[in-house]
Amino acid sequence: MGKLRTILAGVFAAGLLAAPVVAEEESAMPNLNWSFDKIFGTYDLAAAQRGFLVYSNVCSNCHSMKLMHYRDLSGIGLEPEQIKAIAAGVTVPQGVDDQGAPKDGPATAASQFKSPFPNDQAARAANGGALPPDLSLIVNAREGGPNYIYGILTGFVPAPSSFKMQDGMYYNKMYPGHQIGMPQPLQDGTVEYTDGTSNSLDQEAHDVVTFLSWAANPELVERKQIGVRVILFLVFMTGITYAVKRKIWSDVH
Amino acid sequence: MAGLNKSEFANPVINWIDTRLPIFTMMQKEYGVFPTPKNFNYFWNFGALAMVNLMIMIVTGIFLAMNYQPNTQLAFDSVQHIMRDVNYGWLIRYVHQNGASMFFIVTYIHIFRGLYYGSYKTPRELLWMLGVVILILMMATAFMGYVLPWGQMSYWGATVITNLFSAFPVVGPKIVTLLWGGFSVDNPTLNRFFALHYLLPFVLVGVIFLHVAALHITGSNNPLGIDVKTPQDTLPFHPYYTVKDSVGICVYMIVFAALVFFAPNYLGDPNNFIPANPLVTPADIVPEWYFLPFYAILRSVPNKLLGVCMMFGSLLVMFVLPWLDTSRVRSARFRPIYKWFILLWVVAVIVLGVCGAHKPEGIWVILSRVCTLYYFLHFLVIMPILGKLERPLPLPESISKPVLGGRGGGPMPAGAAAKPMEKA
Amino acid sequence: MADSSAAAHHAAPDGVTKRDLLQLIAGAGAAIGAGAIAWPLIDSMNPSKDVLALSSVDVDLAPVVEGQGITIVWQGKPIFVRHRTAAEIKEAQDVKLSQLIDPTNGLDSERVKAGHDQWIILVGICTHLGCVPLGNKPSDPRGDYGGWFCPCHGSQYDTSGRVRHGPAPLNLALPPYAFESDTKIKVG
């Protein structure tokens, strides 16, 4: 009996373990304590709001976030008035006018985040042939998630003298192959914070990664809250059902 | 021949319906009083779990289809629209996405149960073969479903798997073009995969109906693998097994919920969060975990056609299993040698799964070849020969004897199970 | 019957009450669980966040000259915006409730915003069977009452959007809107 259990567990565990095979990293992935990591973890909204500032001031010059809308910012604790003000400050294409010519207008809460380039070709042309990836899902789309993105942002170091760099590339200790098309985006003091938080590189990277993690998984907090309740309910139901089962089967043996 | 059904139901409405269409009598016969061996262990929950899982997949799938757009320009964004904007869309999608994994976990354990206790052996050959059809349909459905989100892994998975058919001489390339509806995986492919992904689950329901119908003709096998002899050997399905299945369903739901709510992307691939790009292949193309053993078999053979044949063969060999096994004893519990071989086969499949997740280099190539070899040796050589040579342990006289003598329920070591019989 | 034959086999007299209570709790739990599963599925059919985000539109009234009407789209429905002339306003105000088919919100003052008598804003859907009445374009027939005329079954509305001639049973509906300035409204 014990043997069969072990096998069952083995089949199960192997199924779970076999899927995500993490490639061995050449340089160690940083391992930060993220506010949203643990079972009951939620997003640090202040950090996410600072992260939005970092994105708006720095990242958004090259990177789009096409899956995001200004209205979504209520998820990091912004008030409707703040969202409206942020959107109103952005000019986005708004269909065509009565003469059929494309027209621009102020964004509304319902608008998509404005993309820095009208299309991929324009983005490549402006970035030496490299396409800055859309950041909406970037945290989910990379092995290592938030730690990897943090590692990239803080991974710009001088190239070892023996390392042969191509033109227009930058050395990054985290990036696979170490040559990345993106120049170092954040440094100490790149963004002015208004809430008195230190604007060191580490802090800025931490904040923008918190924001990007929220953007990739906006449902996370609600999901965990529902999940705890669902599992407690199911554990209770298991107990009750097992008691009924014992009772019904009590006269079989 | 024709004539009204004599209904025994007291409720006048039920009686009226049942007289004209005896569905209540049928349910009562097949799921109420249906005589079921009394010695099932918890492995016998997994058929019911698979049924529940299929229902979950169909229901969540229908609601997803209300918001999904099967068009290469829209598919990726429409899935994200479900995740972000549709009320509880994230929940429905994560249940569907992880439900596929749960379905395979449950089904693979169900299949192992059948293999270990000899449920495929006479008179249940057709029941088993219908099960193999179900597995193949499930795989086709899962594969096409994985293409729908139109991420990088969706696209490249579809490209690689459909290209398998190009291995066949002469007609291969024509088949691939036919599958694609074009000259690469593109909008026509996505659109038809969606249509088929919606259709196949209902075909599955039909085949599962036949699977259950066949089961209810032969009756269930049981951990001892011996036939039911007297009414003392059985219990009515309800309430004994309805409640036992309910316990299993609750535990299964806990595992399912843990996955959905706390690790919804654990079994997924980060590459599928990148929209499909026909010009850039991801560094590692890996199928979903449930296809890994088959993927490893495919890659273990250096010849393209042979690899494809081996992969399909690894499934098709299951069809003839009832005739490859020459032993007259069903349950591996009474087959002291075979028991180790079938467990070794399970280990080989698991190792194949791990091999499938790694790049085919070095040790992984050797391991996958050894395991592939064993996979086929087990069915084609060991099973027929061992069945003749092996001396099985003495079988109990009836199901109720060892249940009364031992503690019943769970599987017992072969020796312990056989003892009461020796006394008898 | 459904339970009795099976349960009768083994029902132990002393165990009955406890089993029944447990079964009751298990049954109630299963019902709660089924409800909890059903709700997200049903709610997923309600308008999604992107649809709700577009549930209000801003309209600039400045280009609409006196006597002219425009049609805008709000929540997928046509909204009639008409700049009424002084004569039309007078005509609309002079109608008595007793002359109306549907006296609810029958006074013209109940159908426009105070101080903005010249603007009548209506949901452009005939209350009969959902057609869009004519009358917003200069070339359209406006019916005997100078408002709107429904081509489907001949219903006629006056310059205040009240039904004056059947078969429509009700006045044209008033969308929720507010003046943000003299020339700007927000519908929804």
PDB file of N, CA and C in Angstrom, chain B residues 111-158:
ATOM      1  N   ILE B 111      -5.249   5.602 -16.151  1.00  0.00           N
ATOM      2  CA  ILE B 111      -4.652   4.617 -17.061  1.00  0.00           C
ATOM      3  C   ILE B 111      -3.715   3.691 -16.294  1.00  0.00           C
ATOM      4  N   PHE B 112      -2.921   4.281 -15.395  1.00  0.00           N
ATOM      5  CA  PHE B 112      -2.025   3.448 -14.588  1.00  0.00           C
ATOM      6  C   PHE B 112      -2.831   2.432 -13.788  1.00  0.00           C
ATOM      7  N   ARG B 113      -3.940   2.883 -13.240  1.00  0.00           N
ATOM      8  CA  ARG B 113      -4.816   1.981 -12.490  1.00  0.00           C
ATOM      9  C   ARG B 113      -5.201   0.780 -13.365  1.00  0.00           C
ATOM     10  N   GLY B 114      -5.612   1.079 -14.601  1.00  0.00           N
ATOM     11  CA  GLY B 114      -6.012   0.028 -15.525  1.00  0.00           C
ATOM     12  C   GLY B 114      -4.869  -0.921 -15.838  1.00  0.00           C
ATOM     13  N   LEU B 115      -3.659  -0.347 -16.002  1.00  0.00           N
ATOM     14  CA  LEU B 115      -2.504  -1.178 -16.327  1.00  0.00           C
ATOM     15  C   LEU B 115      -2.114  -2.068 -15.150  1.00  0.00           C
ATOM     16  N   TYR B 116      -2.115  -1.483 -13.956  1.00  0.00           N
ATOM     17  CA  TYR B 116      -1.622  -2.218 -12.794  1.00  0.00           C
ATOM     18  C   TYR B 116      -2.570  -3.344 -12.404  1.00  0.00           C
ATOM     19  N   TYR B 117      -3.841  -3.077 -12.471  1.00  0.00           N
ATOM     20  CA  TYR B 117      -4.806  -4.080 -12.026  1.00  0.00           C
ATOM     21  C   TYR B 117      -5.388  -4.891 -13.182  1.00  0.00           C
ATOM     22  N   GLY B 118      -4.804  -4.725 -14.364  1.00  0.00           N
ATOM     23  CA  GLY B 118      -5.209  -5.558 -15.490  1.00  0.00           C
ATOM     24  C   GLY B 118      -6.626  -5.309 -15.967  1.00  0.00           C
ATOM     25  N   SER B 119      -7.088  -4.074 -15.895  1.00  0.00           N
ATOM     26  CA  SER B 119      -8.471  -3.779 -16.295  1.00  0.00           C
ATOM     27  C   SER B 119      -8.681  -3.900 -17.796  1.00  0.00           C
ATOM     28  N   TYR B 120      -7.593  -4.026 -18.555  1.00  0.00           N
ATOM     29  CA  TYR B 120      -7.722  -4.109 -20.009  1.00  0.00           C
ATOM     30  C   TYR B 120      -7.978  -5.541 -20.464  1.00  0.00           C
ATOM     31  N   LYS B 121      -7.820  -6.483 -19.537  1.00  0.00           N
ATOM     32  CA  LYS B 121      -7.888  -7.888 -19.946  1.00  0.00           C
ATOM     33  C   LYS B 121      -9.337  -8.359 -20.101  1.00  0.00           C
ATOM     34  N   THR B 122      -9.467  -9.448 -20.805  1.00  0.00           N
ATOM     35  CA  THR B 122     -10.795  -9.967 -21.110  1.00  0.00           C
ATOM     36  C   THR B 122     -11.670 -10.038 -19.863  1.00  0.00           C
ATOM     37  N   PRO B 123     -12.907  -9.656 -19.881  1.00  0.00           N
ATOM     38  CA  PRO B 123     -13.702  -9.282 -21.062  1.00  0.00           C
ATOM     39  C   PRO B 123     -13.741  -7.760 -21.310  1.00  0.00           C
ATOM     40  N   ARG B 124     -12.773  -7.013 -20.799  1.00  0.00           N
ATOM     41  CA  ARG B 124     -12.878  -5.548 -20.884  1.00  0.00           C
ATOM     42  C   ARG B 124     -12.016  -4.958 -21.997  1.00  0.00           C
ATOM     43  N   GLU B 125     -11.704  -5.742 -23.037  1.00  0.00           N
ATOM     44  CA  GLU B 125     -10.811  -5.241 -24.094  1.00  0.00           C
ATOM     45  C   GLU B 125     -11.393  -4.007 -24.786  1.00  0.00           C
ATOM     46  N   LEU B 126     -12.674  -4.081 -25.132  1.00  0.00           N
ATOM     47  CA  LEU B 126     -13.275  -2.982 -25.883  1.00  0.00           C
ATOM     48  C   LEU B 126     -13.384  -1.732 -25.003  1.00  0.00           C
ATOM     49  N   LEU B 127     -13.683  -1.946 -23.751  1.00  0.00           N
ATOM     50  CA  LEU B 127     -13.718  -0.850 -22.780  1.00  0.00           C
ATOM     51  C   LEU B 127     -12.367  -0.139 -22.766  1.00  0.00           C
ATOM     52  N   TRP B 128     -11.302  -0.916 -22.726  1.00  0.00           N
ATOM     53  CA  TRP B 128      -9.943  -0.373 -22.725  1.00  0.00           C
ATOM     54  C   TRP B 128      -9.644   0.362 -24.031  1.00  0.00           C
ATOM     55  N   MET B 129     -10.030  -0.240 -25.153  1.00  0.00           N
ATOM     56  CA  MET B 129      -9.727   0.375 -26.444  1.00  0.00           C
ATOM     57  C   MET B 129     -10.477   1.707 -26.601  1.00  0.00           C
ATOM     58  N   LEU B 130     -11.691   1.751 -26.110  1.00  0.00           N
ATOM     59  CA  LEU B 130     -12.412   3.031 -26.129  1.00  0.00           C
ATOM     60  C   LEU B 130     -11.668   4.054 -25.278  1.00  0.00           C
ATOM     61  N   GLY B 131     -11.071   3.576 -24.196  1.00  0.00           N
ATOM     62  CA  GLY B 131     -10.275   4.470 -23.361  1.00  0.00           C
ATOM     63  C   GLY B 131      -9.091   5.036 -24.120  1.00  0.00           C
ATOM     64  N   VAL B 132      -8.443   4.204 -24.939  1.00  0.00           N
ATOM     65  CA  VAL B 132      -7.313   4.692 -25.731  1.00  0.00           C
ATOM     66  C   VAL B 132      -7.792   5.749 -26.731  1.00  0.00           C
ATOM     67  N   VAL B 133      -8.962   5.492 -27.318  1.00  0.00           N
ATOM     68  CA  VAL B 133      -9.533   6.499 -28.234  1.00  0.00           C
ATOM     69  C   VAL B 133      -9.749   7.809 -27.482  1.00  0.00           C
ATOM     70  N   ILE B 134     -10.257   7.704 -26.266  1.00  0.00           N
ATOM     71  CA  ILE B 134     -10.487   8.909 -25.460  1.00  0.00           C
ATOM     72  C   ILE B 134      -9.173   9.650 -25.229  1.00  0.00           C
ATOM     73  N   LEU B 135      -8.120   8.900 -24.895  1.00  0.00           N
ATOM     74  CA  LEU B 135      -6.818   9.529 -24.643  1.00  0.00           C
ATOM     75  C   LEU B 135      -6.335  10.275 -25.886  1.00  0.00           C
ATOM     76  N   ILE B 136      -6.450   9.626 -27.046  1.00  0.00           N
ATOM     77  CA  ILE B 136      -5.971  10.266 -28.274  1.00  0.00           C
ATOM     78  C   ILE B 136      -6.791  11.518 -28.589  1.00  0.00           C
ATOM     79  N   LEU B 137      -8.101  11.425 -28.409  1.00  0.00           N
ATOM     80  CA  LEU B 137      -8.955  12.597 -28.636  1.00  0.00           C
ATOM     81  C   LEU B 137      -8.601  13.728 -27.673  1.00  0.00           C
ATOM     82  N   MET B 138      -8.337  13.338 -26.431  1.00  0.00           N
ATOM     83  CA  MET B 138      -7.949  14.327 -25.425  1.00  0.00           C
ATOM     84  C   MET B 138      -6.677  15.053 -25.828  1.00  0.00           C
ATOM     85  N   MET B 139      -5.731  14.273 -26.327  1.00  0.00           N
ATOM     86  CA  MET B 139      -4.454  14.867 -26.720  1.00  0.00           C
ATOM     87  C   MET B 139      -4.641  15.841 -27.877  1.00  0.00           C
ATOM     88  N   ALA B 140      -5.453  15.417 -28.851  1.00  0.00           N
ATOM     89  CA  ALA B 140      -5.708  16.298 -29.994  1.00  0.00           C
ATOM     90  C   ALA B 140      -6.387  17.580 -29.524  1.00  0.00           C
ATOM     91  N   THR B 141      -7.352  17.431 -28.625  1.00  0.00           N
ATOM     92  CA  THR B 141      -8.069  18.605 -28.123  1.00  0.00           C
ATOM     93  C   THR B 141      -7.125  19.526 -27.367  1.00  0.00           C
ATOM     94  N   ALA B 142      -6.301  18.947 -26.506  1.00  0.00           N
ATOM     95  CA  ALA B 142      -5.380  19.757 -25.705  1.00  0.00           C
ATOM     96  C   ALA B 142      -4.394  20.487 -26.605  1.00  0.00           C
ATOM     97  N   PHE B 143      -3.887  19.780 -27.589  1.00  0.00           N
ATOM     98  CA  PHE B 143      -2.916  20.396 -28.507  1.00  0.00           C
ATOM     99  C   PHE B 143      -3.537  21.596 -29.218  1.00  0.00           C
ATOM    100  N   MET B 144      -4.743  21.418 -29.734  1.00  0.00           N
ATOM    101  CA  MET B 144      -5.365  22.526 -30.470  1.00  0.00           C
ATOM    102  C   MET B 144      -5.750  23.661 -29.535  1.00  0.00           C
ATOM    103  N   GLY B 145      -6.126  23.318 -28.316  1.00  0.00           N
ATOM    104  CA  GLY B 145      -6.449  24.368 -27.349  1.00  0.00           C
ATOM    105  C   GLY B 145      -5.238  25.205 -27.003  1.00  0.00           C
ATOM    106  N   TYR B 146      -4.072  24.558 -26.945  1.00  0.00           N
ATOM    107  CA  TYR B 146      -2.854  25.286 -26.584  1.00  0.00           C
ATOM    108  C   TYR B 146      -2.459  26.281 -27.666  1.00  0.00           C
ATOM    109  N   VAL B 147      -2.925  26.050 -28.888  1.00  0.00           N
ATOM    110  CA  VAL B 147      -2.596  26.970 -29.984  1.00  0.00           C
ATOM    111  C   VAL B 147      -3.410  28.271 -29.873  1.00  0.00           C
ATOM    112  N   LEU B 148      -4.596  28.170 -29.280  1.00  0.00           N
ATOM    113  CA  LEU B 148      -5.530  29.298 -29.351  1.00  0.00           C
ATOM    114  C   LEU B 148      -5.028  30.622 -28.758  1.00  0.00           C
ATOM    115  N   PRO B 149      -4.289  30.624 -27.627  1.00  0.00           N
ATOM    116  CA  PRO B 149      -3.855  31.937 -27.106  1.00  0.00           C
ATOM    117  C   PRO B 149      -2.872  32.650 -28.035  1.00  0.00           C
ATOM    118  N   TRP B 150      -2.363  31.939 -29.004  1.00  0.00           N
ATOM    119  CA  TRP B 150      -1.533  32.526 -30.045  1.00  0.00           C
ATOM    120  C   TRP B 150      -0.296  33.250 -29.490  1.00  0.00           C
ATOM    121  N   GLY B 151       0.313  32.623 -28.489  1.00  0.00           N
ATOM    122  CA  GLY B 151       1.613  33.092 -28.027  1.00  0.00           C
ATOM    123  C   GLY B 151       2.709  32.389 -28.812  1.00  0.00           C
ATOM    124  N   GLN B 152       3.944  32.670 -28.442  1.00  0.00           N
ATOM    125  CA  GLN B 152       5.067  32.080 -29.167  1.00  0.00           C
ATOM    126  C   GLN B 152       5.041  30.550 -29.098  1.00  0.00           C
ATOM    127  N   MET B 153       4.773  29.987 -27.897  1.00  0.00           N
ATOM    128  CA  MET B 153       4.763  28.526 -27.775  1.00  0.00           C
ATOM    129  C   MET B 153       3.572  27.932 -28.528  1.00  0.00           C
ATOM    130  N   SER B 154       2.438  28.642 -28.520  1.00  0.00           N
ATOM    131  CA  SER B 154       1.278  28.188 -29.282  1.00  0.00           C
ATOM    132  C   SER B 154       1.675  28.020 -30.736  1.00  0.00           C
ATOM    133  N   TYR B 155       2.252  29.088 -31.271  1.00  0.00           N
ATOM    134  CA  TYR B 155       2.562  29.111 -32.698  1.00  0.00           C
ATOM    135  C   TYR B 155       3.593  28.057 -33.056  1.00  0.00           C
ATOM    136  N   TRP B 156       4.681  28.017 -32.267  1.00  0.00           N
ATOM    137  CA  TRP B 156       5.757  27.101 -32.642  1.00  0.00           C
ATOM    138  C   TRP B 156       5.418  25.665 -32.302  1.00  0.00           C
ATOM    139  N   GLY B 157       4.614  25.468 -31.266  1.00  0.00           N
ATOM    140  CA  GLY B 157       4.117  24.128 -30.974  1.00  0.00           C
ATOM    141  C   GLY B 157       3.282  23.626 -32.147  1.00  0.00           C
ATOM    142  N   ALA B 158       2.397  24.485 -32.639  1.00  0.00           N
ATOM    143  CA  ALA B 158       1.542  24.109 -33.767  1.00  0.00           C
ATOM    144  C   ALA B 158       2.400  23.799 -34.996  1.00  0.00           C
TER     145      ALA B 158
END
